[in-house]
Amino acid sequence: MQPAESAMTRRRWIAERWDEATAAITGAQAEHFARVLRGQPGMEADVVTGGKVFHAEVVAVSTAEVRFNLLAEIEADPALPITLVLSVFKFDRMEWAIEKAVELGVAEIAPVIARRTEKHLALTAEKRAERWRRIAHEAAQQSRRSDEPVIHAPVPLSERLRAEAHATRLVLAEQERTTTLRTALDAALTASGADMPAIELAIGPEGGWAPDEEALFDANGWTAVSLGPRILRAETATIAALSVTAAMLE
Ligand code: SAH
């Protein structure tokens, strides 16, 4: 058996068939596992069987069916390994974006002061963090999550970018024309094999990213990605980026 990975990174499969000791995925899921992920017996995964989640081991792989042994039931953890680096922008719209991000399963939100964050918002962001945490707590309850996301204290963007991260880091850039978010996520999924890749998504303020910020992202290994040719509001880009990422990770 492969070394035990942390539950957070193991890919999760919703079983089509199961009993108390085994489970199976069939059809397109099995084909994806076998062909795209080149899944092998011995790999570990989380398997969801009717509301429960199990740490499981692959015992047989074909393009028609993948069978698992259910090893141990684990805590259902609906958060996705997604961290949202969110530039501070107009508070009412930003608070709405935080609530939607929680519903969409984000694990952490790191508010950052970007160069074009309006000055008065930057000055009061620290005090607003408690309100953002309350909004996140209520949204986590309303969306029936069994956990609530971490809302970090607001810091300057440069400080956040210096923080060590082991995730695939994608900066949503309205000027980007070649790499789409989907392409970058496809690459991350292929590279992560049967595990679920951790993803960080950065969203700029109403004024967009400043040129020196784009250079800073690049210098810190972030990939600029596009959500298409239209210019979205920060809150729209937040929902779109999280929805695309969640759909591709789940
Ligand atoms: N003031 C800028 C728009 C900033 S929109 C302008 O008018 O050009 C705020 C943030 O939303 C951007 O910094 C980016 O992170 C994100 N965003 C908006 N549209 C996007 C797109 N088409 N692709 C990727 N990110 C986008």
PDB file of C-alpha atoms and ligand atoms in Angstrom:
ATOM      1  CA  MET A   1       0.000   0.000   0.000  1.00  0.00           C
ATOM      2  CA  GLN A   2       1.237   3.486  -0.776  1.00  0.00           C
ATOM      3  CA  PRO A   3       2.355   5.675   2.180  1.00  0.00           C
ATOM      4  CA  ALA A   4      -0.680   7.104   3.935  1.00  0.00           C
ATOM      5  CA  GLU A   5      -1.474  10.560   2.578  1.00  0.00           C
ATOM      6  CA  SER A   6      -3.335  13.066   4.722  1.00  0.00           C
ATOM      7  CA  ALA A   7      -7.104  12.746   4.280  1.00  0.00           C
ATOM      8  CA  MET A   8      -7.156  16.282   2.878  1.00  0.00           C
ATOM      9  CA  THR A   9      -5.194  15.425  -0.253  1.00  0.00           C
ATOM     10  CA  ARG A  10      -6.735  12.037  -1.123  1.00  0.00           C
ATOM     11  CA  ARG A  11      -9.093  12.289  -4.092  1.00  0.00           C
ATOM     12  CA  ARG A  12     -12.716  11.629  -3.227  1.00  0.00           C
ATOM     13  CA  TRP A  13     -14.994   9.380  -5.296  1.00  0.00           C
ATOM     14  CA  ILE A  14     -18.773   9.045  -4.983  1.00  0.00           C
ATOM     15  CA  ALA A  15     -19.432   5.290  -5.239  1.00  0.00           C
ATOM     16  CA  GLU A  16     -22.226   3.973  -7.468  1.00  0.00           C
ATOM     17  CA  ARG A  17     -22.324   0.596  -5.657  1.00  0.00           C
ATOM     18  CA  TRP A  18     -21.269  -0.471  -2.171  1.00  0.00           C
ATOM     19  CA  ASP A  19     -21.758  -2.849   0.743  1.00  0.00           C
ATOM     20  CA  GLU A  20     -20.326  -2.708   4.249  1.00  0.00           C
ATOM     21  CA  ALA A  21     -16.814  -3.668   3.134  1.00  0.00           C
ATOM     22  CA  THR A  22     -16.410  -2.700  -0.520  1.00  0.00           C
ATOM     23  CA  ALA A  23     -17.466  -0.015  -3.018  1.00  0.00           C
ATOM     24  CA  ALA A  24     -17.245   0.503  -6.762  1.00  0.00           C
ATOM     25  CA  ILE A  25     -17.260   3.332  -9.264  1.00  0.00           C
ATOM     26  CA  THR A  26     -18.423   2.536 -12.796  1.00  0.00           C
ATOM     27  CA  GLY A  27     -19.061   4.246 -16.146  1.00  0.00           C
ATOM     28  CA  ALA A  28     -17.328   7.563 -16.880  1.00  0.00           C
ATOM     29  CA  GLN A  29     -15.817   7.769 -13.379  1.00  0.00           C
ATOM     30  CA  ALA A  30     -14.164   4.352 -13.767  1.00  0.00           C
ATOM     31  CA  GLU A  31     -12.937   5.221 -17.244  1.00  0.00           C
ATOM     32  CA  HIS A  32     -11.470   8.527 -15.969  1.00  0.00           C
ATOM     33  CA  PHE A  33      -9.767   6.751 -13.087  1.00  0.00           C
ATOM     34  CA  ALA A  34      -8.317   4.050 -15.334  1.00  0.00           C
ATOM     35  CA  ARG A  35      -7.480   6.036 -18.477  1.00  0.00           C
ATOM     36  CA  VAL A  36      -6.786   9.644 -17.406  1.00  0.00           C
ATOM     37  CA  LEU A  37      -5.461   9.090 -13.889  1.00  0.00           C
ATOM     38  CA  ARG A  38      -3.974   5.664 -14.741  1.00  0.00           C
ATOM     39  CA  GLY A  39      -5.227   4.459 -11.351  1.00  0.00           C
ATOM     40  CA  GLN A  40      -3.688   1.250  -9.994  1.00  0.00           C
ATOM     41  CA  PRO A  41      -4.600  -1.286  -7.298  1.00  0.00           C
ATOM     42  CA  GLY A  42      -2.980  -0.218  -4.026  1.00  0.00           C
ATOM     43  CA  MET A  43      -3.786   3.491  -4.461  1.00  0.00           C
ATOM     44  CA  GLU A  44      -5.663   5.143  -1.612  1.00  0.00           C
ATOM     45  CA  ALA A  45      -8.754   7.307  -1.981  1.00  0.00           C
ATOM     46  CA  ASP A  46     -11.713   8.671  -0.054  1.00  0.00           C
ATOM     47  CA  VAL A  47     -14.912   6.975  -1.139  1.00  0.00           C
ATOM     48  CA  VAL A  48     -18.314   8.468  -0.382  1.00  0.00           C
ATOM     49  CA  THR A  49     -21.044   5.854   0.077  1.00  0.00           C
ATOM     50  CA  GLY A  50     -24.436   7.359   0.741  1.00  0.00           C
ATOM     51  CA  GLY A  51     -23.475  10.195   3.035  1.00  0.00           C
ATOM     52  CA  LYS A  52     -20.523   8.425   4.671  1.00  0.00           C
ATOM     53  CA  VAL A  53     -16.908   8.862   3.699  1.00  0.00           C
ATOM     54  CA  PHE A  54     -14.347   6.045   3.929  1.00  0.00           C
ATOM     55  CA  HIS A  55     -10.595   5.864   3.604  1.00  0.00           C
ATOM     56  CA  ALA A  56     -10.363   3.172   0.925  1.00  0.00           C
ATOM     57  CA  GLU A  57      -7.839   1.196  -1.098  1.00  0.00           C
ATOM     58  CA  VAL A  58      -8.123   0.340  -4.797  1.00  0.00           C
ATOM     59  CA  VAL A  59      -8.281  -3.441  -5.280  1.00  0.00           C
ATOM     60  CA  ALA A  60      -9.239  -3.733  -8.975  1.00  0.00           C
ATOM     61  CA  VAL A  61      -9.155  -1.337 -11.956  1.00  0.00           C
ATOM     62  CA  SER A  62     -10.830  -1.590 -15.353  1.00  0.00           C
ATOM     63  CA  THR A  63     -12.337   1.085 -17.596  1.00  0.00           C
ATOM     64  CA  ALA A  64     -15.746  -0.316 -16.678  1.00  0.00           C
ATOM     65  CA  GLU A  65     -15.373  -0.565 -12.905  1.00  0.00           C
ATOM     66  CA  VAL A  66     -12.938   0.332 -10.126  1.00  0.00           C
ATOM     67  CA  ARG A  67     -13.342  -1.600  -6.885  1.00  0.00           C
ATOM     68  CA  PHE A  68     -12.252  -0.424  -3.430  1.00  0.00           C
ATOM     69  CA  ASN A  69     -11.876  -2.031  -0.034  1.00  0.00           C
ATOM     70  CA  LEU A  70     -13.355   0.300   2.605  1.00  0.00           C
ATOM     71  CA  LEU A  71     -10.690   0.568   5.297  1.00  0.00           C
ATOM     72  CA  ALA A  72     -12.051   3.068   7.857  1.00  0.00           C
ATOM     73  CA  GLU A  73     -14.812   5.635   8.067  1.00  0.00           C
ATOM     74  CA  ILE A  74     -13.495   9.218   8.236  1.00  0.00           C
ATOM     75  CA  GLU A  75     -14.954  12.582   9.104  1.00  0.00           C
ATOM     76  CA  ALA A  76     -16.963  14.012   6.194  1.00  0.00           C
ATOM     77  CA  ASP A  77     -14.946  17.105   5.341  1.00  0.00           C
ATOM     78  CA  PRO A  78     -16.743  19.114   2.706  1.00  0.00           C
ATOM     79  CA  ALA A  79     -14.097  21.844   2.425  1.00  0.00           C
ATOM     80  CA  LEU A  80     -12.122  21.683  -0.798  1.00  0.00           C
ATOM     81  CA  PRO A  81      -8.343  22.299  -0.609  1.00  0.00           C
ATOM     82  CA  ILE A  82      -8.862  25.778  -2.037  1.00  0.00           C
ATOM     83  CA  THR A  83      -7.463  28.982  -0.538  1.00  0.00           C
ATOM     84  CA  LEU A  84      -8.835  32.291  -1.808  1.00  0.00           C
ATOM     85  CA  VAL A  85      -6.397  35.219  -1.707  1.00  0.00           C
ATOM     86  CA  LEU A  86      -8.952  38.047  -1.912  1.00  0.00           C
ATOM     87  CA  SER A  87      -7.986  41.691  -2.428  1.00  0.00           C
ATOM     88  CA  VAL A  88      -9.982  43.997  -0.173  1.00  0.00           C
ATOM     89  CA  PHE A  89     -12.640  45.794  -2.213  1.00  0.00           C
ATOM     90  CA  LYS A  90     -15.953  47.612  -1.519  1.00  0.00           C
ATOM     91  CA  PHE A  91     -17.058  46.020   1.745  1.00  0.00           C
ATOM     92  CA  ASP A  92     -20.702  45.242   0.911  1.00  0.00           C
ATOM     93  CA  ARG A  93     -19.701  43.476  -2.323  1.00  0.00           C
ATOM     94  CA  MET A  94     -16.721  41.817  -0.637  1.00  0.00           C
ATOM     95  CA  GLU A  95     -18.880  40.449   2.188  1.00  0.00           C
ATOM     96  CA  TRP A  96     -21.283  39.022  -0.360  1.00  0.00           C
ATOM     97  CA  ALA A  97     -18.282  37.372  -2.132  1.00  0.00           C
ATOM     98  CA  ILE A  98     -17.067  35.903   1.191  1.00  0.00           C
ATOM     99  CA  GLU A  99     -20.501  34.363   1.856  1.00  0.00           C
ATOM    100  CA  LYS A 100     -20.598  32.820  -1.671  1.00  0.00           C
ATOM    101  CA  ALA A 101     -17.025  31.522  -1.332  1.00  0.00           C
ATOM    102  CA  VAL A 102     -17.996  29.687   1.885  1.00  0.00           C
ATOM    103  CA  GLU A 103     -21.062  28.148   0.221  1.00  0.00           C
ATOM    104  CA  LEU A 104     -18.802  27.011  -2.625  1.00  0.00           C
ATOM    105  CA  GLY A 105     -16.576  25.094  -0.183  1.00  0.00           C
ATOM    106  CA  VAL A 106     -13.474  27.271   0.149  1.00  0.00           C
ATOM    107  CA  ALA A 107     -11.154  26.116   2.956  1.00  0.00           C
ATOM    108  CA  GLU A 108      -9.366  29.419   3.683  1.00  0.00           C
ATOM    109  CA  ILE A 109      -9.787  33.077   2.741  1.00  0.00           C
ATOM    110  CA  ALA A 110      -6.735  35.362   2.973  1.00  0.00           C
ATOM    111  CA  PRO A 111      -7.805  39.020   2.571  1.00  0.00           C
ATOM    112  CA  VAL A 112      -4.970  41.126   1.134  1.00  0.00           C
ATOM    113  CA  ILE A 113      -4.377  44.873   0.705  1.00  0.00           C
ATOM    114  CA  ALA A 114      -3.521  45.370  -2.979  1.00  0.00           C
ATOM    115  CA  ARG A 115      -1.972  48.515  -4.406  1.00  0.00           C
ATOM    116  CA  ARG A 116      -5.299  49.636  -5.874  1.00  0.00           C
ATOM    117  CA  THR A 117      -7.371  48.764  -2.803  1.00  0.00           C
ATOM    118  CA  GLU A 118      -9.083  52.047  -1.884  1.00  0.00           C
ATOM    119  CA  LYS A 119      -7.179  53.677   0.985  1.00  0.00           C
ATOM    120  CA  HIS A 120     -10.095  53.977   3.435  1.00  0.00           C
ATOM    121  CA  LEU A 121     -10.931  50.289   2.919  1.00  0.00           C
ATOM    122  CA  ALA A 122      -7.304  49.328   3.591  1.00  0.00           C
ATOM    123  CA  LEU A 123      -7.299  51.342   6.823  1.00  0.00           C
ATOM    124  CA  THR A 124     -10.454  49.711   8.229  1.00  0.00           C
ATOM    125  CA  ALA A 125      -9.929  46.162   6.878  1.00  0.00           C
ATOM    126  CA  GLU A 126      -8.342  44.942  10.129  1.00  0.00           C
ATOM    127  CA  LYS A 127     -11.458  45.942  12.092  1.00  0.00           C
ATOM    128  CA  ARG A 128     -13.781  44.316   9.528  1.00  0.00           C
ATOM    129  CA  ALA A 129     -12.077  40.896   9.824  1.00  0.00           C
ATOM    130  CA  GLU A 130     -14.263  39.875  12.808  1.00  0.00           C
ATOM    131  CA  ARG A 131     -17.393  40.678  10.770  1.00  0.00           C
ATOM    132  CA  TRP A 132     -16.019  38.627   7.857  1.00  0.00           C
ATOM    133  CA  ARG A 133     -15.501  35.673  10.251  1.00  0.00           C
ATOM    134  CA  ARG A 134     -19.107  35.950  11.477  1.00  0.00           C
ATOM    135  CA  ILE A 135     -20.385  36.040   7.885  1.00  0.00           C
ATOM    136  CA  ALA A 136     -18.282  32.946   7.120  1.00  0.00           C
ATOM    137  CA  HIS A 137     -19.572  31.110  10.218  1.00  0.00           C
ATOM    138  CA  GLU A 138     -23.217  31.795   9.302  1.00  0.00           C
ATOM    139  CA  ALA A 139     -22.661  30.815   5.674  1.00  0.00           C
ATOM    140  CA  ALA A 140     -20.936  27.575   6.793  1.00  0.00           C
ATOM    141  CA  GLN A 141     -23.952  26.679   8.930  1.00  0.00           C
ATOM    142  CA  GLN A 142     -26.497  27.667   6.292  1.00  0.00           C
ATOM    143  CA  SER A 143     -24.686  25.538   3.691  1.00  0.00           C
ATOM    144  CA  ARG A 144     -24.468  22.620   6.157  1.00  0.00           C
ATOM    145  CA  ARG A 145     -20.696  22.359   6.150  1.00  0.00           C
ATOM    146  CA  SER A 146     -19.227  20.353   9.042  1.00  0.00           C
ATOM    147  CA  ASP A 147     -16.391  22.832   9.309  1.00  0.00           C
ATOM    148  CA  GLU A 148     -15.912  26.520   8.804  1.00  0.00           C
ATOM    149  CA  PRO A 149     -13.273  28.174   6.650  1.00  0.00           C
ATOM    150  CA  VAL A 150     -10.316  30.033   8.131  1.00  0.00           C
ATOM    151  CA  ILE A 151     -10.524  33.790   7.531  1.00  0.00           C
ATOM    152  CA  HIS A 152      -6.985  35.162   7.911  1.00  0.00           C
ATOM    153  CA  ALA A 153      -6.172  38.673   9.146  1.00  0.00           C
ATOM    154  CA  PRO A 154      -5.741  41.117   6.238  1.00  0.00           C
ATOM    155  CA  VAL A 155      -2.094  41.640   5.237  1.00  0.00           C
ATOM    156  CA  PRO A 156      -0.337  43.485   2.391  1.00  0.00           C
ATOM    157  CA  LEU A 157      -0.256  41.370  -0.790  1.00  0.00           C
ATOM    158  CA  SER A 158       3.566  41.235  -0.724  1.00  0.00           C
ATOM    159  CA  GLU A 159       3.509  39.661   2.760  1.00  0.00           C
ATOM    160  CA  ARG A 160       1.002  37.018   1.667  1.00  0.00           C
ATOM    161  CA  LEU A 161       3.053  36.169  -1.412  1.00  0.00           C
ATOM    162  CA  ARG A 162       6.102  35.569   0.776  1.00  0.00           C
ATOM    163  CA  ALA A 163       4.184  32.972   2.811  1.00  0.00           C
ATOM    164  CA  GLU A 164       5.295  29.463   1.974  1.00  0.00           C
ATOM    165  CA  ALA A 165       2.627  27.532   0.084  1.00  0.00           C
ATOM    166  CA  HIS A 166       2.621  24.038  -1.408  1.00  0.00           C
ATOM    167  CA  ALA A 167      -0.390  24.646  -3.571  1.00  0.00           C
ATOM    168  CA  THR A 168      -0.852  25.297  -7.270  1.00  0.00           C
ATOM    169  CA  ARG A 169      -1.056  29.098  -7.222  1.00  0.00           C
ATOM    170  CA  LEU A 170      -3.230  30.774  -9.852  1.00  0.00           C
ATOM    171  CA  VAL A 171      -3.689  34.546 -10.101  1.00  0.00           C
ATOM    172  CA  LEU A 172      -6.894  35.598 -11.881  1.00  0.00           C
ATOM    173  CA  ALA A 173      -5.601  38.213 -14.333  1.00  0.00           C
ATOM    174  CA  GLU A 174      -8.027  40.190 -16.471  1.00  0.00           C
ATOM    175  CA  GLN A 175      -5.281  40.941 -19.006  1.00  0.00           C
ATOM    176  CA  GLU A 176      -4.253  37.291 -19.437  1.00  0.00           C
ATOM    177  CA  ARG A 177      -5.104  35.986 -22.911  1.00  0.00           C
ATOM    178  CA  THR A 178      -3.395  32.629 -23.313  1.00  0.00           C
ATOM    179  CA  THR A 179      -3.812  30.440 -20.216  1.00  0.00           C
ATOM    180  CA  THR A 180      -7.348  29.784 -19.049  1.00  0.00           C
ATOM    181  CA  LEU A 181      -8.185  28.739 -15.492  1.00  0.00           C
ATOM    182  CA  ARG A 182      -9.443  25.426 -16.862  1.00  0.00           C
ATOM    183  CA  THR A 183      -6.168  24.670 -18.658  1.00  0.00           C
ATOM    184  CA  ALA A 184      -4.153  25.405 -15.525  1.00  0.00           C
ATOM    185  CA  LEU A 185      -6.435  23.209 -13.395  1.00  0.00           C
ATOM    186  CA  ASP A 186      -6.256  20.366 -15.915  1.00  0.00           C
ATOM    187  CA  ALA A 187      -2.463  20.498 -15.638  1.00  0.00           C
ATOM    188  CA  ALA A 188      -2.631  20.524 -11.816  1.00  0.00           C
ATOM    189  CA  LEU A 189      -5.024  17.557 -11.785  1.00  0.00           C
ATOM    190  CA  THR A 190      -2.839  15.537 -14.139  1.00  0.00           C
ATOM    191  CA  ALA A 191       0.264  16.326 -12.090  1.00  0.00           C
ATOM    192  CA  SER A 192      -1.439  15.350  -8.823  1.00  0.00           C
ATOM    193  CA  GLY A 193      -2.502  11.871 -10.063  1.00  0.00           C
ATOM    194  CA  ALA A 194      -5.127  10.275  -7.847  1.00  0.00           C
ATOM    195  CA  ASP A 195      -4.673  12.917  -5.126  1.00  0.00           C
ATOM    196  CA  MET A 196      -6.635  16.153  -5.052  1.00  0.00           C
ATOM    197  CA  PRO A 197      -4.299  19.121  -5.684  1.00  0.00           C
ATOM    198  CA  ALA A 198      -4.342  22.058  -3.264  1.00  0.00           C
ATOM    199  CA  ILE A 199      -5.160  25.270  -5.145  1.00  0.00           C
ATOM    200  CA  GLU A 200      -4.686  28.959  -4.292  1.00  0.00           C
ATOM    201  CA  LEU A 201      -6.694  31.527  -6.260  1.00  0.00           C
ATOM    202  CA  ALA A 202      -5.888  35.263  -6.130  1.00  0.00           C
ATOM    203  CA  ILE A 203      -8.508  37.897  -7.032  1.00  0.00           C
ATOM    204  CA  GLY A 204      -7.584  41.550  -7.564  1.00  0.00           C
ATOM    205  CA  PRO A 205      -9.353  44.747  -6.392  1.00  0.00           C
ATOM    206  CA  GLU A 206     -11.795  46.811  -8.486  1.00  0.00           C
ATOM    207  CA  GLY A 207      -8.822  48.631 -10.008  1.00  0.00           C
ATOM    208  CA  GLY A 208      -7.165  45.374 -11.061  1.00  0.00           C
ATOM    209  CA  TRP A 209      -3.588  44.290 -10.391  1.00  0.00           C
ATOM    210  CA  ALA A 210      -0.781  46.870 -10.685  1.00  0.00           C
ATOM    211  CA  PRO A 211       2.070  45.963 -13.061  1.00  0.00           C
ATOM    212  CA  ASP A 212       4.533  45.482 -10.183  1.00  0.00           C
ATOM    213  CA  GLU A 213       2.043  43.118  -8.493  1.00  0.00           C
ATOM    214  CA  GLU A 214       1.810  41.031 -11.663  1.00  0.00           C
ATOM    215  CA  ALA A 215       5.609  40.827 -11.662  1.00  0.00           C
ATOM    216  CA  LEU A 216       5.585  39.837  -7.967  1.00  0.00           C
ATOM    217  CA  PHE A 217       3.110  37.013  -8.625  1.00  0.00           C
ATOM    218  CA  ASP A 218       5.274  35.819 -11.474  1.00  0.00           C
ATOM    219  CA  ALA A 219       8.439  35.967  -9.362  1.00  0.00           C
ATOM    220  CA  ASN A 220       6.696  33.865  -6.681  1.00  0.00           C
ATOM    221  CA  GLY A 221       5.636  31.073  -9.028  1.00  0.00           C
ATOM    222  CA  TRP A 222       2.016  32.099  -9.572  1.00  0.00           C
ATOM    223  CA  THR A 223       0.433  31.369 -12.974  1.00  0.00           C
ATOM    224  CA  ALA A 224      -1.744  34.115 -14.516  1.00  0.00           C
ATOM    225  CA  VAL A 225      -5.034  32.626 -15.711  1.00  0.00           C
ATOM    226  CA  SER A 226      -8.043  34.024 -17.552  1.00  0.00           C
ATOM    227  CA  LEU A 227     -11.783  33.543 -17.081  1.00  0.00           C
ATOM    228  CA  GLY A 228     -12.409  34.758 -20.647  1.00  0.00           C
ATOM    229  CA  PRO A 229     -12.408  38.081 -22.545  1.00  0.00           C
ATOM    230  CA  ARG A 230     -15.035  39.902 -20.472  1.00  0.00           C
ATOM    231  CA  ILE A 231     -13.987  42.020 -17.489  1.00  0.00           C
ATOM    232  CA  LEU A 232     -15.771  40.621 -14.420  1.00  0.00           C
ATOM    233  CA  ARG A 233     -16.351  42.459 -11.138  1.00  0.00           C
ATOM    234  CA  ALA A 234     -14.165  41.091  -8.344  1.00  0.00           C
ATOM    235  CA  GLU A 235     -17.142  39.358  -6.736  1.00  0.00           C
ATOM    236  CA  THR A 236     -18.165  37.794 -10.060  1.00  0.00           C
ATOM    237  CA  ALA A 237     -14.607  36.600 -10.697  1.00  0.00           C
ATOM    238  CA  THR A 238     -14.536  35.107  -7.176  1.00  0.00           C
ATOM    239  CA  ILE A 239     -17.666  33.025  -7.765  1.00  0.00           C
ATOM    240  CA  ALA A 240     -16.689  32.032 -11.294  1.00  0.00           C
ATOM    241  CA  ALA A 241     -13.155  30.973 -10.310  1.00  0.00           C
ATOM    242  CA  LEU A 242     -14.343  29.000  -7.283  1.00  0.00           C
ATOM    243  CA  SER A 243     -17.163  27.324  -9.217  1.00  0.00           C
ATOM    244  CA  VAL A 244     -14.866  26.210 -12.040  1.00  0.00           C
ATOM    245  CA  THR A 245     -12.236  24.981  -9.543  1.00  0.00           C
ATOM    246  CA  ALA A 246     -14.733  23.161  -7.308  1.00  0.00           C
ATOM    247  CA  ALA A 247     -16.378  21.478 -10.285  1.00  0.00           C
ATOM    248  CA  MET A 248     -13.040  20.244 -11.595  1.00  0.00           C
ATOM    249  CA  LEU A 249     -11.739  19.066  -8.204  1.00  0.00           C
ATOM    250  CA  GLU A 250     -14.849  17.255  -7.048  1.00  0.00           C
TER     251      GLU A 250
HETATM  252  N1  SAH B   1     -10.150  47.440 -13.306  1.00  0.00           N
HETATM  253  C1  SAH B   1      -9.908  46.290 -14.164  1.00  0.00           C
HETATM  254  C2  SAH B   1     -10.790  45.111 -13.757  1.00  0.00           C
HETATM  255  C3  SAH B   1     -10.492  44.517 -12.385  1.00  0.00           C
HETATM  256  S1  SAH B   1     -11.713  43.287 -12.022  1.00  0.00           S
HETATM  257  C4  SAH B   1     -10.265  46.633 -15.581  1.00  0.00           C
HETATM  258  O1  SAH B   1     -11.252  47.355 -15.744  1.00  0.00           O
HETATM  259  O2  SAH B   1      -9.572  46.120 -16.463  1.00  0.00           O
HETATM  260  C5  SAH B   1     -11.161  42.702 -10.457  1.00  0.00           C
HETATM  261  C6  SAH B   1     -10.434  41.351 -10.508  1.00  0.00           C
HETATM  262  O3  SAH B   1     -11.295  40.342 -11.017  1.00  0.00           O
HETATM  263  C7  SAH B   1      -9.236  41.300 -11.422  1.00  0.00           C
HETATM  264  O4  SAH B   1      -8.083  41.846 -10.807  1.00  0.00           O
HETATM  265  C8  SAH B   1      -9.084  39.798 -11.636  1.00  0.00           C
HETATM  266  O5  SAH B   1      -8.488  39.190 -10.489  1.00  0.00           O
HETATM  267  C9  SAH B   1     -10.530  39.376 -11.731  1.00  0.00           C
HETATM  268  N2  SAH B   1     -11.009  39.298 -13.110  1.00  0.00           N
HETATM  269  C10 SAH B   1     -11.943  40.081 -13.700  1.00  0.00           C
HETATM  270  N3  SAH B   1     -12.171  39.693 -14.976  1.00  0.00           N
HETATM  271  C11 SAH B   1     -11.342  38.626 -15.203  1.00  0.00           C
HETATM  272  C12 SAH B   1     -11.098  37.776 -16.326  1.00  0.00           C
HETATM  273  N4  SAH B   1     -11.774  37.919 -17.477  1.00  0.00           N
HETATM  274  N5  SAH B   1     -10.163  36.783 -16.208  1.00  0.00           N
HETATM  275  C13 SAH B   1      -9.487  36.623 -15.038  1.00  0.00           C
HETATM  276  N6  SAH B   1      -9.675  37.390 -13.939  1.00  0.00           N
HETATM  277  C14 SAH B   1     -10.599  38.378 -14.023  1.00  0.00           C
END
